[in-house]
Short mmCIF file of N, CA and C in Angstrom, two decimals:
data_model
loop_
_atom_site.label_atom_id
_atom_site.label_comp_id
_atom_site.label_asym_id
_atom_site.label_seq_id
_atom_site.Cartn_x
_atom_site.Cartn_y
_atom_site.Cartn_z
N GLN A 1 60.78 85.28 90.91
CA GLN A 1 62.02 85.77 91.48
C GLN A 1 62.07 87.30 91.42
N GLN A 2 61.69 87.85 90.27
CA GLN A 2 61.73 89.30 90.11
C GLN A 2 60.75 89.99 91.05
N ALA A 3 59.58 89.41 91.24
CA ALA A 3 58.59 90.00 92.14
C ALA A 3 59.13 90.02 93.57
N SER A 4 59.75 88.93 94.00
CA SER A 4 60.29 88.86 95.36
C SER A 4 61.45 89.84 95.54
N ILE A 5 62.31 89.93 94.53
CA ILE A 5 63.42 90.87 94.62
C ILE A 5 62.90 92.30 94.69
N SER A 6 61.93 92.63 93.85
CA SER A 6 61.39 94.00 93.82
C SER A 6 60.81 94.41 95.17
N ILE A 7 60.04 93.54 95.79
CA ILE A 7 59.34 93.93 97.01
C ILE A 7 60.20 93.74 98.26
N GLU A 8 61.14 92.80 98.24
CA GLU A 8 61.91 92.51 99.44
C GLU A 8 63.30 93.15 99.47
N ASP A 9 63.95 93.27 98.30
CA ASP A 9 65.35 93.70 98.30
C ASP A 9 65.78 94.08 96.89
N LYS A 10 65.38 95.26 96.44
CA LYS A 10 65.62 95.64 95.04
C LYS A 10 67.10 95.68 94.66
N ASP A 11 67.98 95.82 95.63
CA ASP A 11 69.42 95.86 95.36
C ASP A 11 70.10 94.51 95.60
N PHE A 12 69.33 93.44 95.63
CA PHE A 12 69.85 92.11 95.96
C PHE A 12 71.13 91.76 95.19
N TYR A 13 71.13 91.98 93.90
CA TYR A 13 72.30 91.61 93.09
C TYR A 13 73.42 92.65 93.16
N ARG A 14 73.23 93.71 93.91
CA ARG A 14 74.25 94.77 93.97
C ARG A 14 74.90 94.94 95.34
N HIS A 15 74.45 94.22 96.35
CA HIS A 15 75.07 94.38 97.68
C HIS A 15 75.73 93.08 98.13
N GLY A 16 76.47 93.16 99.20
CA GLY A 16 77.20 92.01 99.72
C GLY A 16 76.53 91.35 100.90
N GLY A 17 75.21 91.35 100.93
CA GLY A 17 74.50 90.66 102.01
C GLY A 17 73.81 91.58 102.98
N ILE A 18 74.35 92.77 103.12
CA ILE A 18 73.69 93.78 103.95
C ILE A 18 73.58 95.06 103.14
N SER A 19 72.60 95.84 103.48
CA SER A 19 72.40 97.12 102.80
C SER A 19 72.52 98.22 103.85
N PRO A 20 73.71 98.80 103.98
CA PRO A 20 73.92 99.76 105.05
C PRO A 20 73.13 101.06 104.92
N ILE A 21 72.63 101.33 103.73
CA ILE A 21 71.86 102.55 103.51
C ILE A 21 70.38 102.20 103.52
N GLY A 22 69.55 103.14 103.80
CA GLY A 22 68.11 102.90 103.74
C GLY A 22 67.58 102.17 104.95
N GLY A 23 67.15 100.93 104.74
CA GLY A 23 66.51 100.17 105.80
C GLY A 23 67.39 99.95 107.01
N MET A 24 68.66 99.69 106.80
CA MET A 24 69.56 99.46 107.93
C MET A 24 69.69 100.72 108.78
N VAL A 25 69.74 101.88 108.14
CA VAL A 25 69.83 103.13 108.89
C VAL A 25 68.56 103.35 109.70
N ARG A 26 67.39 103.06 109.10
CA ARG A 26 66.12 103.17 109.83
C ARG A 26 66.09 102.23 111.03
N ALA A 27 66.57 101.00 110.82
CA ALA A 27 66.57 100.01 111.90
C ALA A 27 67.50 100.46 113.03
N LEU A 28 68.67 100.98 112.68
CA LEU A 28 69.61 101.46 113.69
C LEU A 28 69.02 102.63 114.46
N TYR A 29 68.41 103.57 113.75
CA TYR A 29 67.79 104.73 114.39
C TYR A 29 66.71 104.28 115.37
N ALA A 30 65.90 103.32 114.95
CA ALA A 30 64.83 102.81 115.82
C ALA A 30 65.41 102.16 117.06
N THR A 31 66.52 101.46 116.91
CA THR A 31 67.15 100.80 118.04
C THR A 31 67.72 101.84 119.02
N ILE A 32 68.41 102.84 118.49
CA ILE A 32 69.04 103.86 119.33
C ILE A 32 67.99 104.69 120.07
N THR A 33 66.92 105.03 119.39
CA THR A 33 65.89 105.86 120.02
C THR A 33 64.93 105.06 120.89
N GLY A 34 65.06 103.73 120.84
CA GLY A 34 64.20 102.91 121.68
C GLY A 34 62.84 102.64 121.09
N SER A 35 62.61 103.08 119.85
CA SER A 35 61.32 102.77 119.22
C SER A 35 61.36 101.34 118.70
N GLN A 36 60.26 100.91 118.14
CA GLN A 36 60.14 99.53 117.71
C GLN A 36 61.21 99.18 116.68
N LEU A 37 61.89 98.05 116.90
CA LEU A 37 62.88 97.57 115.95
C LEU A 37 62.16 97.23 114.65
N GLN A 38 62.71 97.67 113.54
CA GLN A 38 62.00 97.48 112.28
C GLN A 38 62.87 96.88 111.22
N GLY A 39 62.31 96.73 110.02
CA GLY A 39 62.94 96.07 108.90
C GLY A 39 64.23 96.69 108.43
N GLY A 40 64.60 96.36 107.23
CA GLY A 40 65.85 96.80 106.68
C GLY A 40 66.69 95.60 106.30
N SER A 41 66.13 94.42 106.50
CA SER A 41 66.86 93.19 106.19
C SER A 41 66.85 92.92 104.69
N THR A 42 68.00 92.48 104.20
CA THR A 42 68.11 92.05 102.82
C THR A 42 67.56 90.63 102.70
N ILE A 43 67.44 90.14 101.49
CA ILE A 43 67.01 88.75 101.29
C ILE A 43 67.98 87.80 101.98
N THR A 44 69.27 88.08 101.89
CA THR A 44 70.27 87.24 102.55
C THR A 44 70.06 87.24 104.06
N GLN A 45 69.83 88.40 104.64
CA GLN A 45 69.58 88.48 106.08
C GLN A 45 68.30 87.74 106.46
N GLN A 46 67.26 87.87 105.64
CA GLN A 46 66.01 87.16 105.93
C GLN A 46 66.21 85.66 105.88
N LEU A 47 67.03 85.18 104.93
CA LEU A 47 67.35 83.75 104.86
C LEU A 47 68.06 83.32 106.13
N VAL A 48 69.07 84.06 106.53
CA VAL A 48 69.82 83.74 107.75
C VAL A 48 68.89 83.74 108.96
N LYS A 49 68.05 84.75 109.04
CA LYS A 49 67.13 84.88 110.18
C LYS A 49 66.19 83.68 110.27
N SER A 50 65.63 83.26 109.14
CA SER A 50 64.65 82.17 109.18
C SER A 50 65.31 80.80 109.27
N ALA A 51 66.52 80.64 108.73
CA ALA A 51 67.15 79.33 108.70
C ALA A 51 68.10 79.07 109.86
N LEU A 52 68.72 80.12 110.39
CA LEU A 52 69.79 79.90 111.37
C LEU A 52 69.58 80.55 112.73
N LEU A 53 68.71 81.53 112.83
CA LEU A 53 68.59 82.27 114.08
C LEU A 53 67.18 82.18 114.67
N THR A 54 67.07 82.58 115.91
CA THR A 54 65.76 82.62 116.57
C THR A 54 65.04 83.89 116.12
N PRO A 55 63.73 83.95 116.30
CA PRO A 55 62.98 85.13 115.86
C PRO A 55 63.06 86.32 116.81
N GLU A 56 63.84 86.21 117.88
CA GLU A 56 63.93 87.34 118.82
C GLU A 56 64.35 88.61 118.10
N ARG A 57 63.93 89.75 118.61
CA ARG A 57 64.25 91.03 117.97
C ARG A 57 65.13 91.85 118.91
N THR A 58 66.42 91.52 118.90
CA THR A 58 67.37 92.22 119.74
C THR A 58 68.54 92.70 118.90
N VAL A 59 69.29 93.61 119.47
CA VAL A 59 70.46 94.13 118.77
C VAL A 59 71.50 93.02 118.59
N THR A 60 71.68 92.18 119.59
CA THR A 60 72.64 91.08 119.50
C THR A 60 72.29 90.13 118.37
N ARG A 61 71.02 89.78 118.26
CA ARG A 61 70.59 88.89 117.18
C ARG A 61 70.80 89.55 115.83
N LYS A 62 70.55 90.84 115.74
CA LYS A 62 70.73 91.58 114.49
C LYS A 62 72.21 91.58 114.08
N ILE A 63 73.09 91.73 115.04
CA ILE A 63 74.54 91.70 114.75
C ILE A 63 74.94 90.32 114.23
N ARG A 64 74.44 89.27 114.89
CA ARG A 64 74.70 87.91 114.41
C ARG A 64 74.19 87.73 112.98
N GLU A 65 73.01 88.25 112.74
CA GLU A 65 72.39 88.16 111.41
C GLU A 65 73.28 88.82 110.36
N ILE A 66 73.81 89.97 110.64
CA ILE A 66 74.67 90.70 109.70
C ILE A 66 75.95 89.92 109.43
N ILE A 67 76.56 89.39 110.48
CA ILE A 67 77.80 88.62 110.32
C ILE A 67 77.55 87.36 109.50
N LEU A 68 76.49 86.64 109.83
CA LEU A 68 76.16 85.42 109.09
C LEU A 68 75.79 85.73 107.63
N ALA A 69 75.09 86.84 107.41
CA ALA A 69 74.73 87.23 106.04
C ALA A 69 75.99 87.49 105.21
N PHE A 70 76.96 88.12 105.83
CA PHE A 70 78.23 88.38 105.17
C PHE A 70 78.87 87.06 104.73
N TRP A 71 78.88 86.07 105.62
CA TRP A 71 79.49 84.77 105.31
C TRP A 71 78.67 84.00 104.28
N VAL A 72 77.38 84.07 104.34
CA VAL A 72 76.54 83.40 103.35
C VAL A 72 76.85 83.95 101.96
N GLU A 73 77.04 85.26 101.87
CA GLU A 73 77.36 85.89 100.58
C GLU A 73 78.72 85.43 100.06
N ILE A 74 79.64 85.11 100.94
CA ILE A 74 80.95 84.61 100.52
C ILE A 74 80.84 83.16 100.04
N LEU A 75 80.05 82.37 100.74
CA LEU A 75 79.97 80.93 100.46
C LEU A 75 79.07 80.56 99.29
N TYR A 76 78.04 81.37 99.01
CA TYR A 76 77.06 81.00 98.00
C TYR A 76 76.89 82.10 96.94
N SER A 77 76.51 81.68 95.75
CA SER A 77 76.21 82.64 94.68
C SER A 77 74.89 83.33 95.00
N LYS A 78 74.65 84.46 94.37
CA LYS A 78 73.39 85.18 94.57
C LYS A 78 72.20 84.32 94.15
N ASP A 79 72.33 83.61 93.04
CA ASP A 79 71.23 82.76 92.59
C ASP A 79 70.92 81.65 93.59
N LYS A 80 71.95 81.08 94.20
CA LYS A 80 71.74 80.03 95.21
C LYS A 80 71.09 80.62 96.46
N ILE A 81 71.50 81.81 96.86
CA ILE A 81 70.90 82.47 98.02
C ILE A 81 69.41 82.73 97.76
N LEU A 82 69.11 83.23 96.57
CA LEU A 82 67.71 83.49 96.23
C LEU A 82 66.91 82.18 96.22
N GLU A 83 67.48 81.14 95.66
CA GLU A 83 66.81 79.83 95.65
C GLU A 83 66.54 79.35 97.08
N MET A 84 67.55 79.44 97.94
CA MET A 84 67.37 79.00 99.34
C MET A 84 66.31 79.85 100.03
N TYR A 85 66.33 81.14 99.80
CA TYR A 85 65.34 82.04 100.40
C TYR A 85 63.93 81.65 99.95
N LEU A 86 63.74 81.50 98.65
CA LEU A 86 62.41 81.18 98.13
C LEU A 86 61.92 79.81 98.60
N ASN A 87 62.83 78.91 98.91
CA ASN A 87 62.45 77.60 99.42
C ASN A 87 62.28 77.58 100.93
N GLN A 88 62.66 78.63 101.61
CA GLN A 88 62.64 78.67 103.08
C GLN A 88 61.56 79.60 103.64
N VAL A 89 61.22 80.63 102.94
CA VAL A 89 60.36 81.69 103.46
C VAL A 89 58.91 81.19 103.67
N PRO A 90 58.27 81.65 104.75
CA PRO A 90 56.87 81.26 104.99
C PRO A 90 55.90 82.13 104.18
N TYR A 91 54.90 81.47 103.59
CA TYR A 91 53.89 82.16 102.80
C TYR A 91 52.51 82.08 103.45
N GLY A 92 52.46 81.61 104.66
CA GLY A 92 51.19 81.53 105.38
C GLY A 92 50.79 80.09 105.68
N GLY A 93 50.34 79.86 106.90
CA GLY A 93 49.90 78.53 107.30
C GLY A 93 51.01 77.51 107.15
N THR A 94 50.71 76.44 106.46
CA THR A 94 51.69 75.37 106.27
C THR A 94 52.51 75.56 105.00
N ALA A 95 52.36 76.66 104.33
CA ALA A 95 53.08 76.91 103.07
C ALA A 95 54.44 77.53 103.33
N TRP A 96 55.46 76.69 103.37
CA TRP A 96 56.84 77.16 103.51
C TRP A 96 57.52 76.90 102.17
N GLY A 97 57.98 77.95 101.54
CA GLY A 97 58.62 77.84 100.23
C GLY A 97 57.64 78.16 99.13
N ILE A 98 58.17 78.70 98.05
CA ILE A 98 57.34 79.20 96.96
C ILE A 98 56.58 78.09 96.23
N GLU A 99 57.19 76.92 96.07
CA GLU A 99 56.50 75.84 95.36
C GLU A 99 55.29 75.37 96.16
N THR A 100 55.46 75.21 97.46
CA THR A 100 54.34 74.81 98.32
C THR A 100 53.25 75.86 98.31
N ALA A 101 53.64 77.13 98.36
CA ALA A 101 52.66 78.22 98.33
C ALA A 101 51.90 78.23 97.01
N SER A 102 52.61 78.03 95.92
CA SER A 102 51.98 78.00 94.61
C SER A 102 50.93 76.89 94.54
N GLU A 103 51.28 75.72 95.05
CA GLU A 103 50.34 74.58 95.08
C GLU A 103 49.17 74.87 96.01
N LYS A 104 49.48 75.44 97.19
CA LYS A 104 48.43 75.71 98.18
C LYS A 104 47.41 76.74 97.68
N TYR A 105 47.90 77.83 97.16
CA TYR A 105 47.00 78.93 96.78
C TYR A 105 46.37 78.74 95.39
N PHE A 106 47.16 78.20 94.44
CA PHE A 106 46.68 78.16 93.05
C PHE A 106 46.59 76.76 92.44
N GLY A 107 47.07 75.73 93.17
CA GLY A 107 46.99 74.37 92.67
C GLY A 107 47.84 74.12 91.45
N LYS A 108 48.96 74.82 91.35
CA LYS A 108 49.84 74.64 90.19
C LYS A 108 51.28 74.86 90.60
N SER A 109 52.17 74.39 89.75
CA SER A 109 53.60 74.57 89.97
C SER A 109 53.97 76.05 89.82
N VAL A 110 55.00 76.46 90.50
CA VAL A 110 55.43 77.86 90.45
C VAL A 110 55.80 78.26 89.02
N LYS A 111 56.29 77.34 88.22
CA LYS A 111 56.69 77.67 86.84
C LYS A 111 55.49 78.01 85.96
N ASP A 112 54.29 77.65 86.42
CA ASP A 112 53.08 77.90 85.65
C ASP A 112 52.28 79.12 86.13
N LEU A 113 52.81 79.85 87.09
CA LEU A 113 52.10 81.02 87.62
C LEU A 113 52.02 82.15 86.61
N THR A 114 50.94 82.89 86.68
CA THR A 114 50.84 84.13 85.91
C THR A 114 51.55 85.23 86.68
N LEU A 115 51.76 86.36 86.05
CA LEU A 115 52.37 87.50 86.72
C LEU A 115 51.52 87.92 87.93
N ALA A 116 50.22 87.94 87.77
CA ALA A 116 49.32 88.32 88.87
C ALA A 116 49.47 87.39 90.06
N GLN A 117 49.53 86.09 89.79
CA GLN A 117 49.66 85.11 90.86
C GLN A 117 51.03 85.22 91.53
N ALA A 118 52.08 85.38 90.74
CA ALA A 118 53.43 85.50 91.29
C ALA A 118 53.55 86.75 92.16
N ALA A 119 52.95 87.85 91.73
CA ALA A 119 52.98 89.09 92.51
C ALA A 119 52.25 88.93 93.83
N LEU A 120 51.13 88.21 93.83
CA LEU A 120 50.41 87.98 95.07
C LEU A 120 51.25 87.14 96.03
N LEU A 121 51.87 86.09 95.53
CA LEU A 121 52.70 85.26 96.40
C LEU A 121 53.91 86.02 96.93
N ALA A 122 54.52 86.84 96.10
CA ALA A 122 55.67 87.64 96.55
C ALA A 122 55.26 88.63 97.63
N ALA A 123 53.99 88.99 97.65
CA ALA A 123 53.48 89.94 98.65
C ALA A 123 53.36 89.34 100.03
N LEU A 124 53.27 88.03 100.14
CA LEU A 124 52.93 87.38 101.40
C LEU A 124 54.02 87.32 102.46
N PRO A 125 55.29 87.06 102.15
CA PRO A 125 56.28 86.83 103.22
C PRO A 125 56.42 87.94 104.26
N GLN A 126 56.20 89.18 103.89
CA GLN A 126 56.36 90.25 104.86
C GLN A 126 55.40 90.09 106.05
N ALA A 127 54.19 89.66 105.78
CA ALA A 127 53.18 89.45 106.83
C ALA A 127 52.14 88.47 106.30
N PRO A 128 52.47 87.16 106.33
CA PRO A 128 51.60 86.16 105.71
C PRO A 128 50.16 86.15 106.23
N THR A 129 49.97 86.37 107.50
CA THR A 129 48.61 86.37 108.05
C THR A 129 47.85 87.62 107.62
N LEU A 130 48.49 88.76 107.72
CA LEU A 130 47.86 90.03 107.36
C LEU A 130 47.48 90.07 105.89
N TYR A 131 48.38 89.62 105.01
CA TYR A 131 48.17 89.73 103.58
C TYR A 131 47.52 88.49 102.95
N SER A 132 47.12 87.54 103.76
CA SER A 132 46.51 86.32 103.23
C SER A 132 45.21 86.62 102.49
N PRO A 133 45.06 86.07 101.28
CA PRO A 133 43.79 86.26 100.57
C PRO A 133 42.65 85.50 101.26
N PHE A 134 42.99 84.60 102.19
CA PHE A 134 42.00 83.85 102.95
C PHE A 134 41.76 84.46 104.33
N GLY A 135 42.44 85.54 104.66
CA GLY A 135 42.35 86.15 105.98
C GLY A 135 41.13 87.02 106.17
N ALA A 136 41.14 87.73 107.27
CA ALA A 136 40.02 88.60 107.63
C ALA A 136 39.86 89.78 106.68
N HIS A 137 40.96 90.18 106.05
CA HIS A 137 40.93 91.34 105.15
C HIS A 137 41.60 91.00 103.81
N PRO A 138 40.92 90.24 102.95
CA PRO A 138 41.52 89.85 101.67
C PRO A 138 41.86 91.04 100.78
N GLU A 139 41.25 92.18 101.04
CA GLU A 139 41.57 93.38 100.25
C GLU A 139 43.01 93.84 100.49
N LEU A 140 43.57 93.48 101.65
CA LEU A 140 44.97 93.83 101.92
C LEU A 140 45.91 93.03 101.02
N ALA A 141 45.53 91.79 100.71
CA ALA A 141 46.33 90.98 99.77
C ALA A 141 46.37 91.66 98.41
N LYS A 142 45.22 92.16 97.98
CA LYS A 142 45.13 92.81 96.67
C LYS A 142 45.93 94.12 96.66
N SER A 143 45.88 94.89 97.73
CA SER A 143 46.64 96.14 97.76
C SER A 143 48.15 95.87 97.83
N ARG A 144 48.54 94.82 98.53
CA ARG A 144 49.96 94.46 98.59
C ARG A 144 50.42 93.94 97.22
N GLN A 145 49.56 93.19 96.53
CA GLN A 145 49.88 92.72 95.19
C GLN A 145 50.13 93.93 94.27
N LYS A 146 49.30 94.95 94.42
CA LYS A 146 49.46 96.16 93.60
C LYS A 146 50.81 96.82 93.89
N GLU A 147 51.22 96.82 95.17
CA GLU A 147 52.51 97.39 95.55
C GLU A 147 53.66 96.59 94.90
N VAL A 148 53.55 95.27 94.88
CA VAL A 148 54.57 94.45 94.24
C VAL A 148 54.65 94.79 92.76
N LEU A 149 53.52 94.88 92.10
CA LEU A 149 53.50 95.22 90.67
C LEU A 149 54.06 96.61 90.41
N ARG A 150 53.76 97.56 91.30
CA ARG A 150 54.30 98.92 91.17
C ARG A 150 55.82 98.90 91.27
N ARG A 151 56.32 98.15 92.24
CA ARG A 151 57.77 98.06 92.42
C ARG A 151 58.44 97.37 91.23
N MET A 152 57.79 96.34 90.70
CA MET A 152 58.34 95.65 89.53
C MET A 152 58.42 96.60 88.33
N THR A 153 57.42 97.45 88.20
CA THR A 153 57.42 98.46 87.13
C THR A 153 58.54 99.46 87.37
N GLN A 154 58.64 99.91 88.60
CA GLN A 154 59.68 100.88 88.98
C GLN A 154 61.08 100.31 88.73
N ASP A 155 61.26 99.02 88.99
CA ASP A 155 62.57 98.39 88.82
C ASP A 155 62.84 97.96 87.38
N GLY A 156 61.87 98.14 86.49
CA GLY A 156 62.06 97.84 85.07
C GLY A 156 61.84 96.38 84.68
N TYR A 157 61.27 95.58 85.55
CA TYR A 157 61.00 94.19 85.21
C TYR A 157 59.79 94.04 84.29
N ILE A 158 58.80 94.91 84.48
CA ILE A 158 57.58 94.85 83.67
C ILE A 158 57.16 96.26 83.28
N SER A 159 56.27 96.35 82.30
CA SER A 159 55.76 97.66 81.88
C SER A 159 54.53 98.00 82.73
N GLU A 160 54.11 99.25 82.64
CA GLU A 160 52.89 99.66 83.34
C GLU A 160 51.68 98.92 82.82
N ALA A 161 51.65 98.68 81.51
CA ALA A 161 50.53 97.95 80.91
C ALA A 161 50.46 96.52 81.46
N GLN A 162 51.63 95.88 81.61
CA GLN A 162 51.66 94.53 82.19
C GLN A 162 51.19 94.55 83.64
N ALA A 163 51.61 95.56 84.39
CA ALA A 163 51.20 95.68 85.79
C ALA A 163 49.69 95.88 85.89
N ASP A 164 49.16 96.76 85.06
CA ASP A 164 47.71 97.02 85.08
C ASP A 164 46.93 95.76 84.72
N ALA A 165 47.39 95.03 83.71
CA ALA A 165 46.71 93.80 83.29
C ALA A 165 46.77 92.75 84.40
N ALA A 166 47.92 92.63 85.05
CA ALA A 166 48.06 91.66 86.14
C ALA A 166 47.17 92.02 87.32
N PHE A 167 47.10 93.31 87.64
CA PHE A 167 46.26 93.74 88.76
C PHE A 167 44.79 93.49 88.47
N ALA A 168 44.40 93.65 87.21
CA ALA A 168 43.00 93.46 86.82
C ALA A 168 42.62 91.98 86.71
N GLU A 169 43.62 91.12 86.61
CA GLU A 169 43.34 89.68 86.46
C GLU A 169 42.61 89.14 87.70
N GLU A 170 41.54 88.44 87.45
CA GLU A 170 40.80 87.82 88.56
C GLU A 170 41.55 86.56 88.99
N LEU A 171 41.86 86.48 90.27
CA LEU A 171 42.59 85.33 90.78
C LEU A 171 41.62 84.26 91.26
N HIS A 172 41.90 83.03 90.85
CA HIS A 172 41.08 81.90 91.27
C HIS A 172 41.94 81.02 92.17
N PHE A 173 41.56 80.92 93.42
CA PHE A 173 42.34 80.17 94.38
C PHE A 173 41.91 78.71 94.40
N LYS A 174 42.88 77.86 94.75
CA LYS A 174 42.63 76.42 94.78
C LYS A 174 41.46 76.08 95.69
N ASN A 175 41.55 76.52 96.91
CA ASN A 175 40.45 76.35 97.85
C ASN A 175 40.73 77.25 99.05
N GLU A 176 39.67 77.73 99.61
CA GLU A 176 39.81 78.59 100.77
C GLU A 176 39.71 77.71 102.01
N PRO A 177 40.76 77.70 102.84
CA PRO A 177 40.72 76.83 104.01
C PRO A 177 39.66 77.29 105.00
N ASN A 178 39.10 76.33 105.67
CA ASN A 178 38.09 76.63 106.70
C ASN A 178 38.67 76.21 108.04
N ILE A 179 39.61 77.00 108.53
CA ILE A 179 40.32 76.68 109.76
C ILE A 179 39.62 77.36 110.94
N LYS A 180 39.19 76.57 111.88
CA LYS A 180 38.52 77.11 113.06
C LYS A 180 39.53 77.50 114.14
N ALA A 181 40.62 76.75 114.22
CA ALA A 181 41.67 77.01 115.21
C ALA A 181 42.99 76.49 114.65
N PRO A 182 44.08 77.04 115.12
CA PRO A 182 45.38 76.55 114.61
C PRO A 182 45.67 75.13 115.05
#
């Protein structure tokens, strides 16, 4: 949970579903200037986007996302929102939800993950194909894992020594899929 919060939405427990500063300002600027629409979504917004809305990237959809995120925050506790998010988010291929991802990648329950394994899984939702340890560039998974650990250190969840030890840990995956076509 801490790894996902650190990399996806460090202010998760401090905002009301949207974060008007930072990412939202960047997203608005990109929309106004006509450049590529970009991130800035909170965990609540990501939950709404994946569970209730289409993946289209328009201003109208973003407005719906913000309104629905506001209502989700009213209806559910932060812990319930985080639980729903972790059970809904894609981690690559057929792995939807953290428990499925934990089983797929490491052959174990999420409660038995090491810090290194949890950080790698938390790294995946932003771009599951790009950051897949089974993809064309597995080194990107490792660099994204390092970013998750850095953010966890920055947010005070772990020490630098714990981050260094987790990054140095050799990860053993359950099995590497041999997929020729989707």
